[in-house]
PDB file of C-alpha atoms in Angstrom:
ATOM      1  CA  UNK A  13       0.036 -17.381 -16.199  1.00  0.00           C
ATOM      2  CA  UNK A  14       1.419 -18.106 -19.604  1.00  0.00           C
ATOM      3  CA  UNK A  15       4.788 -15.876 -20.345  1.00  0.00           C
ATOM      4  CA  UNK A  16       3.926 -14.001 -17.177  1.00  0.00           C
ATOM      5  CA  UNK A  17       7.800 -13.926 -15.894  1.00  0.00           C
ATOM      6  CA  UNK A  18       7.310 -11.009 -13.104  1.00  0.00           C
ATOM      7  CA  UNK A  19       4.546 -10.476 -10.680  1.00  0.00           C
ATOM      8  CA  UNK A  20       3.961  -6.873  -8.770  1.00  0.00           C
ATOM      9  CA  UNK A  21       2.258  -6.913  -5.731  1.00  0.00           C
ATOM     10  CA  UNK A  22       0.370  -3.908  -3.842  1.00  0.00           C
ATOM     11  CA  UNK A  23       0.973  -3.812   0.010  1.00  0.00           C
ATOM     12  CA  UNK A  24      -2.318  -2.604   1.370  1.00  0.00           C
ATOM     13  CA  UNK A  25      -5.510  -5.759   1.094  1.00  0.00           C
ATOM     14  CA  UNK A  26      -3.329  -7.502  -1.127  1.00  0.00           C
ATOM     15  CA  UNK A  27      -0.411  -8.504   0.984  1.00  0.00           C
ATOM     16  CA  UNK A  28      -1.522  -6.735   4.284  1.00  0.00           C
ATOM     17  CA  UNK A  29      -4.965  -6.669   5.709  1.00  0.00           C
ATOM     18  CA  UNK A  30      -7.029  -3.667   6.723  1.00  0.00           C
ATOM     19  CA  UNK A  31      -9.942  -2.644   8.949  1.00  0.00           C
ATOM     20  CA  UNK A  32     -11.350   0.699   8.115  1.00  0.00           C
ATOM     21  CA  UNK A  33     -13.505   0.689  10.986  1.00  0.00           C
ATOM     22  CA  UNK A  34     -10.991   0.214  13.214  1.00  0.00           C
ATOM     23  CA  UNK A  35      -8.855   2.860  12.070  1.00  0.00           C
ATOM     24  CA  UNK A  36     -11.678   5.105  12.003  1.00  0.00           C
ATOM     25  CA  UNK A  37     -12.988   4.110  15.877  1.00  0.00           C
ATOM     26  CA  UNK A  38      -9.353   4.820  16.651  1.00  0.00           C
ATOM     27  CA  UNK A  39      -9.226   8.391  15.474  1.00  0.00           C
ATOM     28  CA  UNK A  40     -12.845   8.757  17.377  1.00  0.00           C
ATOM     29  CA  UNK A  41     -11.218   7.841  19.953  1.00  0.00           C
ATOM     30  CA  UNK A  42      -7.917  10.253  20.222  1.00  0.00           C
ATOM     31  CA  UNK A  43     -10.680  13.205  19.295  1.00  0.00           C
ATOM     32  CA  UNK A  44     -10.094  13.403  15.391  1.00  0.00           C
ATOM     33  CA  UNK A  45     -13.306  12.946  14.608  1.00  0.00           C
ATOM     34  CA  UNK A  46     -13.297  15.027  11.230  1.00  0.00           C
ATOM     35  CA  UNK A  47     -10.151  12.652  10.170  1.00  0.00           C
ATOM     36  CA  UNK A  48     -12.582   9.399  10.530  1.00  0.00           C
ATOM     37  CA  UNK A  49     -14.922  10.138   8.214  1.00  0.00           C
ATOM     38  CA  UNK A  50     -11.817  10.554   5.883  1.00  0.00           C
ATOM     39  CA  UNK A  51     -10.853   7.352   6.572  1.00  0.00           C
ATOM     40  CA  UNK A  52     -14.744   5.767   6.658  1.00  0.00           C
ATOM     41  CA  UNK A  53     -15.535   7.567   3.143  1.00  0.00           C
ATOM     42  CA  UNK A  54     -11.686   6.283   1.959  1.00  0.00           C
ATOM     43  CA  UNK A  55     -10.736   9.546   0.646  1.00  0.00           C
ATOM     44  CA  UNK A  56      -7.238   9.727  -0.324  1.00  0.00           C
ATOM     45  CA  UNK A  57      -6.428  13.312  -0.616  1.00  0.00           C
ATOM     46  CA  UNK A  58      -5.585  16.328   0.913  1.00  0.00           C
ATOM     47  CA  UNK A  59      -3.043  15.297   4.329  1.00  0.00           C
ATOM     48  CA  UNK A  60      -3.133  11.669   3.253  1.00  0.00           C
ATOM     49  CA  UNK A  61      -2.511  12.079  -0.577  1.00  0.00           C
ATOM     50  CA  UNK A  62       0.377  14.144   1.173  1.00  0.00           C
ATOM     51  CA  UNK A  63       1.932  12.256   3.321  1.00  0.00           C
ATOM     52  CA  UNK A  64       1.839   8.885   0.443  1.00  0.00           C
ATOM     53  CA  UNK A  65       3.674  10.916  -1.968  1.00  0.00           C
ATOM     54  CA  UNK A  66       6.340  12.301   0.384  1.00  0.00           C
ATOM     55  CA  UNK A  67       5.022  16.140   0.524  1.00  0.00           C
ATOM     56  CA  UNK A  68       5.110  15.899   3.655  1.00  0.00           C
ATOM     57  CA  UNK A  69       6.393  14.662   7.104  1.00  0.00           C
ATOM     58  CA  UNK A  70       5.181  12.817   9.939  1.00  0.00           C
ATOM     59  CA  UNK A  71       5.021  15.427  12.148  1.00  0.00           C
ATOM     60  CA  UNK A  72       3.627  18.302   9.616  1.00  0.00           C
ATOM     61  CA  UNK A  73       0.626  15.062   8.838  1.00  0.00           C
ATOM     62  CA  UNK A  74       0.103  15.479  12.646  1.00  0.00           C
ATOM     63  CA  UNK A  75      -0.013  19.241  12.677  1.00  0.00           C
ATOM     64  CA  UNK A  76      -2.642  19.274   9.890  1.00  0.00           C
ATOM     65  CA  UNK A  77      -5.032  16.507  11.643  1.00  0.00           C
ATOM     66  CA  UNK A  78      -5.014  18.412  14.788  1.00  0.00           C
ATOM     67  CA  UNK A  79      -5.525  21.714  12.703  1.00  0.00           C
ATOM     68  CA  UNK A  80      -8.399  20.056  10.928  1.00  0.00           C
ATOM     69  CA  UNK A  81     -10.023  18.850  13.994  1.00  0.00           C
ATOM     70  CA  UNK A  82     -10.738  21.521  16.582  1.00  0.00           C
ATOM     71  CA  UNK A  83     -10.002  20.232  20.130  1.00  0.00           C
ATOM     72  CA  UNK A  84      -8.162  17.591  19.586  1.00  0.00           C
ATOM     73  CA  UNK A  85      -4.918  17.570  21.366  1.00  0.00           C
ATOM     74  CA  UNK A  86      -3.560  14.223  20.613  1.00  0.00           C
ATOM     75  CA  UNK A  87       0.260  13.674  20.418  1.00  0.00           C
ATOM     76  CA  UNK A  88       1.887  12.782  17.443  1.00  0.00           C
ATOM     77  CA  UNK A  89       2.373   9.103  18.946  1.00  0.00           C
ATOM     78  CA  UNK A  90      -1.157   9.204  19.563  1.00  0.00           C
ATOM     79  CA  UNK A  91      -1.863  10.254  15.736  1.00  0.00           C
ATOM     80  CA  UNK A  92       0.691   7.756  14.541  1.00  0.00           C
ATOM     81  CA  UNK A  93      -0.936   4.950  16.614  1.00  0.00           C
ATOM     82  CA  UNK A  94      -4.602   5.466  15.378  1.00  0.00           C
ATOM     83  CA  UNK A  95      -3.257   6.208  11.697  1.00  0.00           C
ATOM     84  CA  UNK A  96      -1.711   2.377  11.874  1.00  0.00           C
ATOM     85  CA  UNK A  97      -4.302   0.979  13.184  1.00  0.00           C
ATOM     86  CA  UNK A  98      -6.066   0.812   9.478  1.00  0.00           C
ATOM     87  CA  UNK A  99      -3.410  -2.291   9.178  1.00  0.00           C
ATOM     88  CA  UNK A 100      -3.968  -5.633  11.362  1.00  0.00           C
ATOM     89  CA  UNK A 101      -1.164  -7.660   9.874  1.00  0.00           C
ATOM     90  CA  UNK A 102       0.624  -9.650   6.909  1.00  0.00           C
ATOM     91  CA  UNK A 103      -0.566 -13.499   7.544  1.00  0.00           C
ATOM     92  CA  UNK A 104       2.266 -15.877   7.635  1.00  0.00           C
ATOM     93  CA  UNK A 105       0.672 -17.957   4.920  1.00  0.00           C
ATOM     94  CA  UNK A 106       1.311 -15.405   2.267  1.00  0.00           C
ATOM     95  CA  UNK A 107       4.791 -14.731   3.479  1.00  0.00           C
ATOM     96  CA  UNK A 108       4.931 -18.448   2.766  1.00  0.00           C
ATOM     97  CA  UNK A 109       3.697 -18.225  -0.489  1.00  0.00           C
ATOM     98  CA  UNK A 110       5.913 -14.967  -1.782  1.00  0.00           C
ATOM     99  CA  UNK A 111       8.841 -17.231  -0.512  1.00  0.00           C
ATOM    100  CA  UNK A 112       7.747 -20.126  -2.963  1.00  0.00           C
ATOM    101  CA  UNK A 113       7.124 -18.089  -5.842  1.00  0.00           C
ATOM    102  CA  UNK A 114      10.725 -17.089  -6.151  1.00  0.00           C
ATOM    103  CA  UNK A 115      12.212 -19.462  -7.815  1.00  0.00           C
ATOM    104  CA  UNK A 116       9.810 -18.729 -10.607  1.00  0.00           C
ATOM    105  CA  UNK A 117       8.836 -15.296 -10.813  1.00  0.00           C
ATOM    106  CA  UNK A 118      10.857 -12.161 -10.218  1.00  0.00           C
ATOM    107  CA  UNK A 119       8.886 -10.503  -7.318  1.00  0.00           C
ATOM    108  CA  UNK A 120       8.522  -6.809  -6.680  1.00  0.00           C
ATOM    109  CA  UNK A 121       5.810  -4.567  -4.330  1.00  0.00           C
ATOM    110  CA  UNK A 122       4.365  -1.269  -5.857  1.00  0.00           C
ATOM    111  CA  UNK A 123       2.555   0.446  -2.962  1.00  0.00           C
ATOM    112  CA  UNK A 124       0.918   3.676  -2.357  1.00  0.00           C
ATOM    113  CA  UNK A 125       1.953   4.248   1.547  1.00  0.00           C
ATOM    114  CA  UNK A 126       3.441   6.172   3.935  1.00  0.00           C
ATOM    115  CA  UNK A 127       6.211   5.889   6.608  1.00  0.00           C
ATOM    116  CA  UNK A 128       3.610   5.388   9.689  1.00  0.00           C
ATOM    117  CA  UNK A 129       2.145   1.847   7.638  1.00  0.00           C
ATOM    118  CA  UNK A 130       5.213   0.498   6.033  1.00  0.00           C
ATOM    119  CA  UNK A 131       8.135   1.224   8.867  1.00  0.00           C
ATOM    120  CA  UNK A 132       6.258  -1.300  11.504  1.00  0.00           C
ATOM    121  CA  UNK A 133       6.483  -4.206   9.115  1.00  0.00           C
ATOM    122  CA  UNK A 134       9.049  -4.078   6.619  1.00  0.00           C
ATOM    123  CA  UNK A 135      10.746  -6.293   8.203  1.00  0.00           C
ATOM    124  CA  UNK A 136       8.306  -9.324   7.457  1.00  0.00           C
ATOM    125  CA  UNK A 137       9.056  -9.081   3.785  1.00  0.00           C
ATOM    126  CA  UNK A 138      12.904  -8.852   3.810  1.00  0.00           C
ATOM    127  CA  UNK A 139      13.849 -11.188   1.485  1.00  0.00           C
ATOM    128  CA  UNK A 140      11.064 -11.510  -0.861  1.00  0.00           C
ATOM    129  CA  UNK A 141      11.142  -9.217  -3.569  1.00  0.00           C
ATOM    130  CA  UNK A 142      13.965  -8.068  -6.159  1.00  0.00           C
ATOM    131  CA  UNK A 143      12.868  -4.283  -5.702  1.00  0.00           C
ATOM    132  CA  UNK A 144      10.073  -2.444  -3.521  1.00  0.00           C
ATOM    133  CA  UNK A 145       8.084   0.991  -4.687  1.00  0.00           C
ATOM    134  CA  UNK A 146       7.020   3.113  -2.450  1.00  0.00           C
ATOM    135  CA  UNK A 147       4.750   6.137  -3.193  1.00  0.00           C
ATOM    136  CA  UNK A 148       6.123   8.504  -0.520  1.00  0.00           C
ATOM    137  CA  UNK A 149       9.854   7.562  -1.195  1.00  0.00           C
ATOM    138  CA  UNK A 150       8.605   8.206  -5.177  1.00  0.00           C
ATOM    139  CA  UNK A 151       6.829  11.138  -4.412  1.00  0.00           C
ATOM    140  CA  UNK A 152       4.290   9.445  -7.208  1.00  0.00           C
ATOM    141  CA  UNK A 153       1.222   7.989  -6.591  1.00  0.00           C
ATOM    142  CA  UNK A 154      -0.909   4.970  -8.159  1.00  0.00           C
ATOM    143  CA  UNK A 155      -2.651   5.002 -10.854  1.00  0.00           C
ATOM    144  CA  UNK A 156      -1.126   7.799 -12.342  1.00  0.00           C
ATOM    145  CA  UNK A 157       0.862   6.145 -15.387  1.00  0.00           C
ATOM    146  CA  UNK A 158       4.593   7.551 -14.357  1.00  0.00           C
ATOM    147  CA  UNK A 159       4.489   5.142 -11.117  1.00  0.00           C
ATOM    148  CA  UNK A 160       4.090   1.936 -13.323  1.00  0.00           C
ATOM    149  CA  UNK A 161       6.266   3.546 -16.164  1.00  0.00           C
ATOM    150  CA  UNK A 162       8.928   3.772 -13.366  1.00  0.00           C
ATOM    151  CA  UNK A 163       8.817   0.553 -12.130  1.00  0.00           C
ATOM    152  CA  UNK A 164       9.445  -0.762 -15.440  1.00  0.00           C
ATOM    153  CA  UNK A 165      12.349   1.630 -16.222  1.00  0.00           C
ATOM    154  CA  UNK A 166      13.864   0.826 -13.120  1.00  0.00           C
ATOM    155  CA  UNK A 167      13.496  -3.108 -12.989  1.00  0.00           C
ATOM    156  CA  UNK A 168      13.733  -3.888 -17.298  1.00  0.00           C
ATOM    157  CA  UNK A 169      10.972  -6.280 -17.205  1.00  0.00           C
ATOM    158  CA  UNK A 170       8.357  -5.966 -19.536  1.00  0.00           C
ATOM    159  CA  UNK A 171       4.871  -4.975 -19.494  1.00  0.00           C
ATOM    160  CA  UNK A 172       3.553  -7.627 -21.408  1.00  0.00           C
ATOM    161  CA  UNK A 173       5.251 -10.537 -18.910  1.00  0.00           C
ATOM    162  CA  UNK A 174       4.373  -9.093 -15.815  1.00  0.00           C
ATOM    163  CA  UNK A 175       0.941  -9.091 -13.835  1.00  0.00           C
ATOM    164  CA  UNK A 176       0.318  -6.747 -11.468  1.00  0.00           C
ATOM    165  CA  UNK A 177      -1.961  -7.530  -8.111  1.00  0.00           C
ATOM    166  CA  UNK A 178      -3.993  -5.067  -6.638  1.00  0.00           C
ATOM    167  CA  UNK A 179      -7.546  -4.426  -4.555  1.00  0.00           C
ATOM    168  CA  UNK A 180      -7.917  -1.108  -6.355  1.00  0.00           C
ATOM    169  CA  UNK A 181      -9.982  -1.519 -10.073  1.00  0.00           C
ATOM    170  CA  UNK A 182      -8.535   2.211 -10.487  1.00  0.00           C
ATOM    171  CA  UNK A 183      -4.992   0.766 -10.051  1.00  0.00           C
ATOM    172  CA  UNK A 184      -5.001  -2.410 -12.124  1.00  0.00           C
ATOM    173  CA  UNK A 185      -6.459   0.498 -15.222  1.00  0.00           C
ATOM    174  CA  UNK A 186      -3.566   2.308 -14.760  1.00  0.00           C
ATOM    175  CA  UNK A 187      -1.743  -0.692 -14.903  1.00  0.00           C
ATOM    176  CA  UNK A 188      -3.501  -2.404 -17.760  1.00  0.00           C
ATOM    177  CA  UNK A 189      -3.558   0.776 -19.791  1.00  0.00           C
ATOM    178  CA  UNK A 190       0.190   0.341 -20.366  1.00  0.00           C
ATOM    179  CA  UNK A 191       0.078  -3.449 -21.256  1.00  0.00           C
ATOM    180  CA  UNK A 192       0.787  -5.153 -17.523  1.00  0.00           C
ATOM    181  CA  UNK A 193      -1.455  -7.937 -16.847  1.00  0.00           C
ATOM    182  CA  UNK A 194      -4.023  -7.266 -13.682  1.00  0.00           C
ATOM    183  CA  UNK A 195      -5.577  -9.185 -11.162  1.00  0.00           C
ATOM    184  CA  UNK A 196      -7.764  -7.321  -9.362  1.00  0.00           C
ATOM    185  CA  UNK A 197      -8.174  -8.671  -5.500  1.00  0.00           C
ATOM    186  CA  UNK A 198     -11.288  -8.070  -4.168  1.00  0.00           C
ATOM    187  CA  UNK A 199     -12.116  -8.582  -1.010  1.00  0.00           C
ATOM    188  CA  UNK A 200     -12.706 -12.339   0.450  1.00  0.00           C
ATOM    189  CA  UNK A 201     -10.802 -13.281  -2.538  1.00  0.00           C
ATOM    190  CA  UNK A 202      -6.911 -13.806  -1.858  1.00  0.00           C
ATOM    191  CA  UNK A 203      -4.652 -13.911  -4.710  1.00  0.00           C
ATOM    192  CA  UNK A 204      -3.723 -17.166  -3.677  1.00  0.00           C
ATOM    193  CA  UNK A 205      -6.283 -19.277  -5.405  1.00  0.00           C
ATOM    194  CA  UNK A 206      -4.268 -17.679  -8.829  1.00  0.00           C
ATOM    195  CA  UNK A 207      -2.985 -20.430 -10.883  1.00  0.00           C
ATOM    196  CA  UNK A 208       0.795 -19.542 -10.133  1.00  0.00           C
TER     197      UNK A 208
END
């Protein structure tokens, strides 16, 4: 962690956990059957890709699942519900450890999301970083470079004294391809154990 001076945190398995099978069992559930093997197959494209880089609303996302999946007549609260049910929850402990890391790091999030994941729990991470990045308020998208190029526009830090945390390989490239440090969190290992 030697001149590292800023740390960048994803949102998704990084900070917040996820259960894919959940998420897809839900959309089994409401009749969006086609939608779940997006989800199982963890496809990010099309009406997803859409609605993380702001192309389009909430309800036009719930117009194209039930276009894409003949007979299902879910509402849009009913969409909505088995869209969020990908996330379970932020554990306290890492809201803990955010918390303790600011008096040494300047902290920021870089996340590619949408307003049905990151609306329900903003509120758990007020306080903790200088500056968050959100895809569908950028209308970018990780790892494209001009999302990381942004962030480093925006905030002034450097490449060079930042690292950047996410559970994507494809993200920490982009990342590492324009001289930010990368950890890349796999699963069963939490960024925790980093020597911070």
């Amino acid at each position: 962690m030697q001149g590292i001076k800023n740390i960048v945190f994803d949102w998704g398995g990084v900070l917040i956990n996820l259960d894919k099978v959940r998420c897809v069992e839900a959309f089994d559930k409401i009749g969006a059957h086609n939608i779940s093997s997006y989800v199982d197959e963890c496809r990010q494209e099309d009406l997803f890709h859409d609605l993380e880089i702001g192309r389009i609303t909430v309800p036009e996302f719930c117009d194209e699942v039930r276009r894409q999946c003949p007979g299902c007549v879910a509402t849009d609260e009913e969409i909505c519900w088995a869209w969020g049910e990908l996330l379970t929850g932020i554990p306290e402990y890492r809201v803990e450890k955010l918390r303790s890391l600011q008096s040494r790091y300047r902290l920021f999030l870089l996340s590619n999301t949408n307003v049905i994941h990151w609306e329900p729990y903003v509120h758990r991470l007020e306080g903790c970083f200088d500056k968050m990045f959100l895809s569908y308020e950028m209308h970018m998208v990780k790892p494209d470079a001009e999302i990381f190029q942004e962030v480093l526009r925006q905030t002034g830090i450097r490449a060079e004294e930042t690292l950047y945390l996410d559970d994507s390989a494809n993200n920490c490239a982009g990342a590492a391809a324009l001289g930010i440090h990368t950890h890349h969190v796999k699963e069963g290992d939490d960024w925790l154990s980093l020597p911070f």
